Amino acid sequence: LTSLPLAPRITQSTLPAAFSDLLPHFLVEPEDEFIVKNKPVMLTCRSTPATQIYFKCNGEWVHQDDHLIERTVDPATALPIMQVTIEITRQQVEKIFGLDEYWCQCVAWSTTGTQKSQKAYIRIAYLRKNFEEEPQGKEVALDEEVLLRCHPPEGVPQAEVEWQRNEDVVNPASDPNFFITTDHNLVIKKARLADTGNYTCVAKNIVARRKSTSATVLVYVNGGWSTWTTWSSCSAVCGRGWQKRSRSCTNPTPLNGGTSCEGQNVQKSACVATCPVDGGWSEWSKWSACGADCSMWRSRECTQPSPGTGGKDCQGLDLQSLNCTSEQCPQTVSGAEDVALYVGMVAVALCLTLLLIVVVLVYRRKKEGLDADVADSSILTTGFQPMGIKPSKPENSHLLTIQPDLTTTTTSYQGTLRSRHDATGKFSMTNGPLLDPLPNGSHTLHNGKLNSDPAEFVSRLSTQSYFKTLPRDVANTSYGTFNFLGGRLTIPNAGISLLIPPEAIPRGKIYEIYLTVQRKEDLRLPLAGCQTLLSPVVSCGPPGVVLSRPVILSMDHCSDACLDNWAVRLKKQNYEGAWEDVLLMGEELVSEPYYCQLEAETCRLFSEQLGTLALVGESLHMGAAKRLRLVLFSDAYCSTLEYNIRVYCMDDTQDVFKEVMQMERQLGGRLIDEPHVLLFKDSYHNLRLSIHDMPQAHWRSKLLAGYQEIPFYHIWNGSQRYLHCTFTLERLSLSTCELTCQLCVWQVEGEGQSFGLDFNIAKDTRAVDSEFLLMDTNATALAGPSAFQIPYLIRQKICSSLDAPCPNGADWRMLAQRLKLERHMSFFASKASPTSVILDLWEAQHFHSGNINQLATVMADIGKQEAMIFLVSDGEC
């Protein structure tokens, strides 16, 4: 900038006389300008009437050579017009940068005086890159207000702001649901599902255009319950039963991570069905007088009681007639022909009866010849174990009607184990595929145990078409050959057994029966909604064999055993491989081929059909819980600084625990703490595990997060039999061997447990403790009396004594009450021999731990002297 000398003196002659007394005024004044990059700006000033015009910038005159001056005359007023233009560069503005703003002003002279224009400010335009505040992503519920904040970058001139959703400009004029505030924030008045997207704040001015990071807005919908369905009909036809109603989380359905409905989706309520009343006949009326047709009549009515509520009508005649003799009937003498007819009918009946007796005797003689090869008197008493207790009344020793023969410990049966009547060499059965006939040879019973090669049996079994899907796991398969005396199959350390009661296999039949555990990951068990697998998947067969009475399958389950929390179903796999429901716990019908008793940890399943079975539970509300077993392992030997602790989470059933123990034994692991049980609720929350309270001076965790998490659905309805996570710890010195810490396991927003660990990683070098793998050392297959605690003939005597109803109640019903089995009275009553079914269940429950003298005490309390047959001494045997 160059300073100008003082403005020249303006004389009167400079302007025409007509305009000499006018002050100049500005037609155009300089405006504020912005320098973009290095492009200069032009300032223009126009005045009339004026003799001279000059620019002054920041108080200093601009050199006259830097002015571009134009003079014109206004044609309308003839006033002289003067226009001056100057150029301002970026360098000129930057010279005073930081001191003051750069401004320029126009000064016009005339003979009357001077005028100054407004100041025009010249600024260097810019727009910074970083936003002072960027929008943040949000998850909002439907119809909720959303506020997205945006503070644009600093800039000259100030940046204008617009919003984009998924790269499309948000226009509040076309969509009134959007509103942009004066401080550039975006407001969504009511969030809609269509408002879900990525929102970007865009700032722009004459220099640049900037975009913020995108903020994701997720509009979720919380689930809502539909209305309840109507109550179902009562499950019982007569008496107490159950009815239920349901609702679904579809009003609305949860979307975009919205919360599911809280509460029960199924409600059960007790109901009492009005029992149908079958009609009953009243007493016959008195005979009428003898009529002229030589007959008299009497009648009765179906009124005691009258049929109601769908009951049956009375069966039989309501009117009865009889020939009579009287003075009114001339044919009073019975003819000799009638007497001869009656005598002939009696003679024919006697002949038929004698013929039937002869046939039965011949049949029984042949059948005894068949059974004698397998069942002699020594077999019937081999399983009787004498008790060293003296009878309380020696004078009653004559009640011991059976003298057991304990000298025979091995009974050999020579020849093929099959029916003599089967000339074709195959089993005589009605339904289903069976195994090939056994090869000729000798099968020996040693103390009731069947000796054979399991691998050979599994290999032969797998060649059958139906059994190709069965697992070839010899360690988890048991099999044996059985006849009418029954027996037992057990899978060691798996909590699974199959009791075949006496007379379950028809006399004259010999079955080769197997029992195995299916791996859960090998099957596609259909689970939907809140369903979860509660037991191992067990196969017993071959399917289709004919059973005279139900067998008892015992297997572990992992539910909390509270039927109010569960709808427990028994599923069976059919021949096509599909799964179908065959039983709903609490709604059993005695006419069905399945019945289930659910104990605290074990399920006892009465089944008249063999096949592949599993228990599936559907939680009725979030209070339902599964039992999980937590097992901790570590490396048996550690020579590095790193030390791993493996935490297994599995269903609390013995078969899964056995599989994990066997796997860890192969890996060389060791058990570092006793197994713990945790209740895992159906609350949709994950399971978290963490380790705390380690001595920081010696140990540290290499886990980046504070905890590890197992997803809820992996535990509740996942296909894996067990899940585990590993905690990697690091000791700061190889000399550190002592480790103390706390393992915390909890369900998010639920209860948890904390276990203290304190062990030496160097001294304790034991591998997996064998006591957990060898708890069950009994034979996997027991045939005949050795499979039962109650001898066969003594059992028959008890059944014959208790099956007949007793007026004082001293019968099978009292036995069920004393054994705490009264809940199953209706099931027992539906069987031909209720006592036999009760004893079968007692055998299944107490095979390993049962005391036969306790059963004898119960029998004595009932008042049946047959109980004394148990109380015999070794000498008396």
XYZ file of C-alpha atoms in Angstrom, residues 29-260:
232
model
C -20.673 0.721 -2.084
C -17.967 -1.925 -1.605
C -19.207 -5.341 -0.225
C -17.531 -7.929 1.992
C -15.455 -10.377 -0.007
C -13.709 -13.705 0.572
C -10.435 -14.735 -0.988
C -10.647 -18.308 -2.169
C -7.229 -19.895 -2.372
C -5.008 -17.350 -4.257
C -7.645 -15.671 -6.376
C -7.716 -11.825 -5.803
C -11.002 -9.954 -5.250
C -12.212 -6.664 -6.793
C -13.815 -3.813 -4.786
C -15.966 -1.318 -6.640
C -17.320 2.064 -5.563
C -19.592 4.414 -7.562
C -20.646 7.977 -6.559
C -22.384 11.097 -7.914
C -21.743 13.921 -8.056
C -18.102 13.615 -7.194
C -14.917 15.147 -8.331
C -12.641 12.447 -6.899
C -13.005 8.995 -5.344
C -10.290 7.018 -3.561
C -10.092 3.839 -1.461
C -8.709 3.750 2.042
C -7.756 0.263 3.398
C -7.093 -0.261 7.093
C -6.736 3.568 7.502
C -4.264 4.074 4.674
C -4.936 5.488 1.229
C -4.548 3.203 -1.711
C -2.102 4.561 -4.270
C -3.855 6.351 -7.107
C -2.124 4.141 -9.646
C -3.920 1.128 -8.163
C -7.306 2.697 -8.918
C -9.249 1.968 -12.077
C -11.366 5.113 -12.582
C -14.302 5.466 -14.952
C -16.342 8.665 -15.474
C -19.810 8.751 -16.988
C -22.863 11.003 -16.980
C -26.283 9.990 -15.832
C -28.471 10.595 -18.920
C -31.553 11.200 -16.833
C -30.131 13.818 -14.429
C -26.967 14.843 -16.302
C -25.081 14.313 -13.057
C -21.475 13.220 -13.432
C -20.839 9.653 -12.158
C -17.430 8.405 -11.044
C -16.627 4.644 -10.507
C -13.432 3.381 -8.926
C -12.259 -0.283 -8.734
C -9.280 -1.742 -6.850
C -7.820 -5.259 -6.583
C -7.033 -6.901 -3.263
C -4.698 -9.934 -3.186
C -4.171 -12.658 -0.609
C -0.705 -11.294 0.194
C -2.157 -7.907 1.105
C -4.586 -9.477 3.532
C -2.039 -11.858 5.080
C 0.288 -8.940 5.941
C -1.990 -7.854 8.727
C -3.209 -11.348 9.623
C -3.646 -11.650 13.354
C -3.623 -7.894 14.001
C -6.983 -6.870 12.778
C -9.443 -7.678 10.089
C -8.616 -6.295 6.682
C -11.122 -3.656 5.523
C -11.465 -1.075 2.788
C -13.585 2.061 2.541
C -14.425 4.420 -0.355
C -14.135 8.245 0.094
C -15.789 10.635 -2.402
C -15.198 14.437 -2.710
C -17.249 17.246 -4.103
C -17.184 21.037 -3.795
C -19.582 20.801 -0.903
C -17.797 18.123 1.110
C -16.840 14.452 1.414
C -18.707 11.188 1.973
C -17.439 7.791 3.238
C -18.892 4.464 2.161
C -19.461 1.451 4.411
C -16.472 -0.669 5.278
C -15.960 -3.795 3.217
C -14.145 -6.634 5.019
C -11.906 -8.966 3.043
C -11.285 -12.398 4.588
C -9.383 -15.458 3.461
C -11.927 -18.296 3.034
C -11.253 -21.783 4.532
C -13.030 -24.831 5.999
C -11.290 -27.105 8.507
C -11.394 -30.871 8.064
C -12.550 -32.104 11.461
C -16.053 -31.684 12.785
C -16.267 -30.226 16.245
C -19.047 -32.743 17.045
C -20.072 -35.685 14.891
C -23.359 -37.613 15.060
C -23.396 -40.824 17.097
C -25.211 -44.053 16.188
C -28.262 -44.980 18.219
C -30.662 -47.849 18.753
C -34.128 -46.499 19.396
C -37.539 -48.009 19.864
C -40.332 -47.519 17.384
C -42.053 -44.080 17.637
C -39.279 -42.754 19.865
C -37.761 -39.291 19.176
C -34.211 -39.310 17.836
C -31.705 -36.436 18.148
C -28.518 -36.551 16.049
C -26.077 -33.785 16.949
C -23.688 -32.144 14.473
C -21.294 -29.225 15.000
C -19.626 -28.493 11.636
C -15.924 -27.650 11.225
C -14.764 -24.083 11.738
C -14.726 -22.113 8.483
C -14.928 -18.716 6.753
C -17.550 -18.142 5.605
C -19.497 -20.277 8.093
C -20.352 -23.669 6.612
C -23.856 -24.605 5.585
C -25.106 -27.973 6.866
C -27.281 -30.605 5.264
C -28.103 -34.181 6.331
C -27.996 -37.344 4.272
C -29.542 -40.766 4.913
C -27.924 -43.554 2.962
C -26.373 -40.895 0.633
C -29.797 -39.303 -0.062
C -30.394 -35.729 1.109
C -32.864 -35.407 3.968
C -35.414 -32.757 3.046
C -37.658 -31.636 5.929
C -39.891 -29.832 3.438
C -40.902 -33.095 1.776
C -40.857 -35.250 4.940
C -42.167 -33.334 7.979
C -41.018 -36.183 10.278
C -37.525 -34.624 10.007
C -36.532 -31.282 11.516
C -33.138 -29.515 11.389
C -32.513 -27.096 14.268
C -30.720 -23.753 13.998
C -27.599 -25.309 15.484
C -27.607 -27.956 12.720
C -28.915 -30.937 14.740
C -31.271 -33.425 13.066
C -34.432 -34.414 14.889
C -36.531 -37.444 13.905
C -39.854 -36.750 15.570
C -41.127 -40.351 15.593
C -38.775 -43.146 14.601
C -40.154 -45.429 11.905
C -38.751 -48.702 10.616
C -38.011 -46.886 7.339
C -35.845 -44.421 9.278
C -33.276 -47.127 9.943
C -30.106 -46.241 8.052
C -26.719 -44.485 8.014
C -26.947 -40.740 8.675
C -24.202 -38.309 7.600
C -23.759 -34.626 8.424
C -22.430 -32.636 5.416
C -20.793 -29.196 5.887
C -19.900 -26.999 2.890
C -18.881 -23.410 1.989
C -17.240 -21.727 -1.008
C -13.935 -23.454 -0.252
C -14.698 -27.131 0.480
C -17.265 -29.814 1.386
C -16.800 -32.050 4.431
C -18.643 -35.235 5.502
C -18.848 -36.579 9.016
C -18.556 -40.260 9.850
C -21.835 -42.066 9.366
C -24.045 -42.678 12.375
C -26.176 -45.802 12.203
C -29.701 -45.403 13.499
C -31.355 -48.758 14.203
C -35.058 -48.624 14.888
C -36.028 -51.751 16.792
C -39.379 -53.163 17.697
C -39.958 -54.719 21.089
C -42.057 -57.836 20.997
C -45.601 -57.830 22.262
C -47.856 -60.667 23.275
C -50.818 -61.679 21.221
C -54.080 -62.387 22.989
C -54.420 -65.679 24.798
C -55.992 -68.546 22.915
C -59.003 -70.199 24.428
C -58.367 -72.861 27.022
C -57.913 -76.334 25.610
C -60.209 -79.125 26.633
C -59.353 -80.900 29.850
C -56.748 -83.619 29.362
C -58.604 -85.989 31.635
C -61.756 -87.692 30.542
C -62.731 -88.110 34.149
C -61.445 -86.408 37.271
C -58.423 -84.128 37.675
C -56.494 -83.119 34.589
C -54.814 -80.201 32.891
C -55.815 -77.630 30.344
C -53.650 -75.014 28.749
C -53.716 -71.927 26.601
C -50.978 -70.183 24.676
C -49.989 -66.891 23.138
C -47.248 -65.819 20.768
C -44.824 -62.929 20.713
C -46.200 -61.548 17.445
C -48.034 -58.379 18.445
C -45.662 -57.054 17.260
C -42.888 -59.500 16.424
C -39.459 -58.419 17.751
C -37.361 -56.795 15.039
C -33.811 -55.440 14.766
C -32.766 -56.753 18.154
C -35.879 -55.704 20.035
C -36.560 -57.457 23.305
C -38.626 -60.579 23.313
